[in-house]
Amino acid sequence: MSITQDSVVSFHYTVATAEGEHVDKSEEGQPLVYMHGHGQIVPGLESAMAGHAVGEHIDTTVAPAEAYGEYEEALDLQVPLEVFPVAVRAQITPGFSFKAVHPTEAEREVVFTVHGLEADKAFVSGNHPLAGKTLQFSIDVVAVRAASAEELSHGHVHGPGGHHHH
Ligand code: ZN
């Protein structure tokens, strides 16, 4: 069968930037598994997968807007530590993330991650590390099956590569 809405798809991938810098790849024997049409992989890759079948190879280039978003300079900020509640301040170390309203779009919430600290301020970014990057995906489709009724009602894949419920 070919990949359509609600297909459960297993695939191996490698991804690099348009400049050829390696970004990520699936582990040998551990393909990525997702349910098609549910926004579980980046939009540009999901549309490229549609209609393909087991054994097919797909090379696709995905623009930032269809991957991890455009880079937004407004989201790289220096924040005085005093704006954080005293109880939280000790946790403000590189890697700490928190949600806050977008600096110029009041209706948008953004996840910011702390990248560095100076005496009285934190350097934070709301940009995904791959924001602004055009990505080149190389895909091998390993398995395609229909989702079970239970998977459909949960909105995610069960079993190997998916969710395990107790
Ligand atoms: Zn479930």
PDB file of N, CA and C in Angstrom, residues 49-85:
ATOM      1  N   MET A  49       6.293  12.497   1.653  1.00  0.00           N
ATOM      2  CA  MET A  49       6.102  11.053   1.885  1.00  0.00           C
ATOM      3  C   MET A  49       4.833  10.537   1.199  1.00  0.00           C
ATOM      4  N   ALA A  50       3.836  11.404   1.056  1.00  0.00           N
ATOM      5  CA  ALA A  50       2.521  10.975   0.562  1.00  0.00           C
ATOM      6  C   ALA A  50       2.632  10.256  -0.775  1.00  0.00           C
ATOM      7  N   GLY A  51       1.935   9.130  -0.910  1.00  0.00           N
ATOM      8  CA  GLY A  51       1.872   8.402  -2.175  1.00  0.00           C
ATOM      9  C   GLY A  51       2.999   7.420  -2.393  1.00  0.00           C
ATOM     10  N   HIS A  52       4.026   7.454  -1.530  1.00  0.00           N
ATOM     11  CA  HIS A  52       5.143   6.514  -1.695  1.00  0.00           C
ATOM     12  C   HIS A  52       4.831   5.179  -1.024  1.00  0.00           C
ATOM     13  N   ALA A  53       5.592   4.151  -1.399  1.00  0.00           N
ATOM     14  CA  ALA A  53       5.318   2.796  -0.907  1.00  0.00           C
ATOM     15  C   ALA A  53       6.600   2.167  -0.371  1.00  0.00           C
ATOM     16  N   VAL A  54       6.449   0.998   0.263  1.00  0.00           N
ATOM     17  CA  VAL A  54       7.585   0.273   0.834  1.00  0.00           C
ATOM     18  C   VAL A  54       8.675   0.058  -0.206  1.00  0.00           C
ATOM     19  N   GLY A  55       9.906   0.264   0.196  1.00  0.00           N
ATOM     20  CA  GLY A  55      11.035   0.037  -0.691  1.00  0.00           C
ATOM     21  C   GLY A  55      11.420   1.260  -1.499  1.00  0.00           C
ATOM     22  N   GLU A  56      10.573   2.276  -1.469  1.00  0.00           N
ATOM     23  CA  GLU A  56      10.897   3.462  -2.266  1.00  0.00           C
ATOM     24  C   GLU A  56      11.882   4.360  -1.527  1.00  0.00           C
ATOM     25  N   HIS A  57      12.677   5.044  -2.328  1.00  0.00           N
ATOM     26  CA  HIS A  57      13.649   6.004  -1.812  1.00  0.00           C
ATOM     27  C   HIS A  57      13.186   7.402  -2.197  1.00  0.00           C
ATOM     28  N   ILE A  58      13.271   8.324  -1.263  1.00  0.00           N
ATOM     29  CA  ILE A  58      12.810   9.692  -1.512  1.00  0.00           C
ATOM     30  C   ILE A  58      13.934  10.656  -1.136  1.00  0.00           C
ATOM     31  N   ASP A  59      14.306  11.522  -2.060  1.00  0.00           N
ATOM     32  CA  ASP A  59      15.206  12.629  -1.732  1.00  0.00           C
ATOM     33  C   ASP A  59      14.386  13.896  -1.832  1.00  0.00           C
ATOM     34  N   THR A  60      14.356  14.680  -0.768  1.00  0.00           N
ATOM     35  CA  THR A  60      13.548  15.889  -0.822  1.00  0.00           C
ATOM     36  C   THR A  60      14.227  17.030  -0.076  1.00  0.00           C
ATOM     37  N   THR A  61      14.067  18.233  -0.608  1.00  0.00           N
ATOM     38  CA  THR A  61      14.619  19.431   0.010  1.00  0.00           C
ATOM     39  C   THR A  61      13.467  20.217   0.619  1.00  0.00           C
ATOM     40  N   VAL A  62      13.594  20.560   1.888  1.00  0.00           N
ATOM     41  CA  VAL A  62      12.494  21.209   2.606  1.00  0.00           C
ATOM     42  C   VAL A  62      12.935  22.591   3.087  1.00  0.00           C
ATOM     43  N   ALA A  63      12.164  23.607   2.691  1.00  0.00           N
ATOM     44  CA  ALA A  63      12.467  24.991   3.078  1.00  0.00           C
ATOM     45  C   ALA A  63      12.175  25.196   4.569  1.00  0.00           C
ATOM     46  N   PRO A  64      12.825  26.182   5.204  1.00  0.00           N
ATOM     47  CA  PRO A  64      12.655  26.402   6.651  1.00  0.00           C
ATOM     48  C   PRO A  64      11.195  26.492   7.086  1.00  0.00           C
ATOM     49  N   ALA A  65      10.365  27.199   6.322  1.00  0.00           N
ATOM     50  CA  ALA A  65       8.967  27.388   6.732  1.00  0.00           C
ATOM     51  C   ALA A  65       8.220  26.065   6.805  1.00  0.00           C
ATOM     52  N   GLU A  66       8.688  25.063   6.042  1.00  0.00           N
ATOM     53  CA  GLU A  66       8.052  23.736   6.044  1.00  0.00           C
ATOM     54  C   GLU A  66       8.835  22.748   6.909  1.00  0.00           C
ATOM     55  N   ALA A  67       9.867  23.267   7.600  1.00  0.00           N
ATOM     56  CA  ALA A  67      10.664  22.409   8.480  1.00  0.00           C
ATOM     57  C   ALA A  67      10.561  22.947   9.912  1.00  0.00           C
ATOM     58  N   TYR A  68      11.606  23.608  10.410  1.00  0.00           N
ATOM     59  CA  TYR A  68      11.600  24.059  11.809  1.00  0.00           C
ATOM     60  C   TYR A  68      11.380  25.561  11.934  1.00  0.00           C
ATOM     61  N   GLY A  69      10.857  26.179  10.874  1.00  0.00           N
ATOM     62  CA  GLY A  69      10.498  27.592  10.950  1.00  0.00           C
ATOM     63  C   GLY A  69      11.617  28.511  10.495  1.00  0.00           C
ATOM     64  N   GLU A  70      11.225  29.746  10.193  1.00  0.00           N
ATOM     65  CA  GLU A  70      12.202  30.767   9.826  1.00  0.00           C
ATOM     66  C   GLU A  70      12.946  31.197  11.096  1.00  0.00           C
ATOM     67  N   TYR A  71      14.201  31.618  10.916  1.00  0.00           N
ATOM     68  CA  TYR A  71      14.956  32.170  12.039  1.00  0.00           C
ATOM     69  C   TYR A  71      14.402  33.564  12.360  1.00  0.00           C
ATOM     70  N   GLU A  72      14.103  33.815  13.615  1.00  0.00           N
ATOM     71  CA  GLU A  72      13.580  35.122  14.029  1.00  0.00           C
ATOM     72  C   GLU A  72      14.551  35.787  14.989  1.00  0.00           C
ATOM     73  N   GLU A  73      15.177  36.874  14.514  1.00  0.00           N
ATOM     74  CA  GLU A  73      16.151  37.570  15.342  1.00  0.00           C
ATOM     75  C   GLU A  73      15.523  38.036  16.663  1.00  0.00           C
ATOM     76  N   ALA A  74      14.235  38.397  16.605  1.00  0.00           N
ATOM     77  CA  ALA A  74      13.543  38.899  17.799  1.00  0.00           C
ATOM     78  C   ALA A  74      13.460  37.863  18.915  1.00  0.00           C
ATOM     79  N   LEU A  75      13.747  36.616  18.581  1.00  0.00           N
ATOM     80  CA  LEU A  75      13.640  35.557  19.601  1.00  0.00           C
ATOM     81  C   LEU A  75      14.978  35.237  20.269  1.00  0.00           C
ATOM     82  N   ASP A  76      16.053  35.892  19.839  1.00  0.00           N
ATOM     83  CA  ASP A  76      17.338  35.753  20.539  1.00  0.00           C
ATOM     84  C   ASP A  76      17.459  36.938  21.492  1.00  0.00           C
ATOM     85  N   LEU A  77      17.363  36.682  22.783  1.00  0.00           N
ATOM     86  CA  LEU A  77      17.231  37.757  23.759  1.00  0.00           C
ATOM     87  C   LEU A  77      18.242  37.646  24.886  1.00  0.00           C
ATOM     88  N   GLN A  78      18.529  38.814  25.488  1.00  0.00           N
ATOM     89  CA  GLN A  78      19.257  38.851  26.750  1.00  0.00           C
ATOM     90  C   GLN A  78      18.235  39.253  27.803  1.00  0.00           C
ATOM     91  N   VAL A  79      18.070  38.412  28.786  1.00  0.00           N
ATOM     92  CA  VAL A  79      17.024  38.656  29.786  1.00  0.00           C
ATOM     93  C   VAL A  79      17.661  38.887  31.150  1.00  0.00           C
ATOM     94  N   PRO A  80      17.365  40.044  31.794  1.00  0.00           N
ATOM     95  CA  PRO A  80      17.894  40.264  33.148  1.00  0.00           C
ATOM     96  C   PRO A  80      17.367  39.174  34.084  1.00  0.00           C
ATOM     97  N   LEU A  81      18.252  38.595  34.893  1.00  0.00           N
ATOM     98  CA  LEU A  81      17.825  37.499  35.776  1.00  0.00           C
ATOM     99  C   LEU A  81      16.715  37.928  36.719  1.00  0.00           C
ATOM    100  N   GLU A  82      16.656  39.232  37.013  1.00  0.00           N
ATOM    101  CA  GLU A  82      15.647  39.703  37.978  1.00  0.00           C
ATOM    102  C   GLU A  82      14.215  39.558  37.463  1.00  0.00           C
ATOM    103  N   VAL A  83      14.031  39.319  36.158  1.00  0.00           N
ATOM    104  CA  VAL A  83      12.659  39.129  35.676  1.00  0.00           C
ATOM    105  C   VAL A  83      12.117  37.736  36.035  1.00  0.00           C
ATOM    106  N   PHE A  84      13.029  36.819  36.385  1.00  0.00           N
ATOM    107  CA  PHE A  84      12.564  35.475  36.766  1.00  0.00           C
ATOM    108  C   PHE A  84      12.198  35.471  38.250  1.00  0.00           C
ATOM    109  N   PRO A  85      11.136  34.765  38.611  1.00  0.00           N
ATOM    110  CA  PRO A  85      10.792  34.659  40.031  1.00  0.00           C
ATOM    111  C   PRO A  85      11.985  34.092  40.809  1.00  0.00           C
TER     112      PRO A  85
END
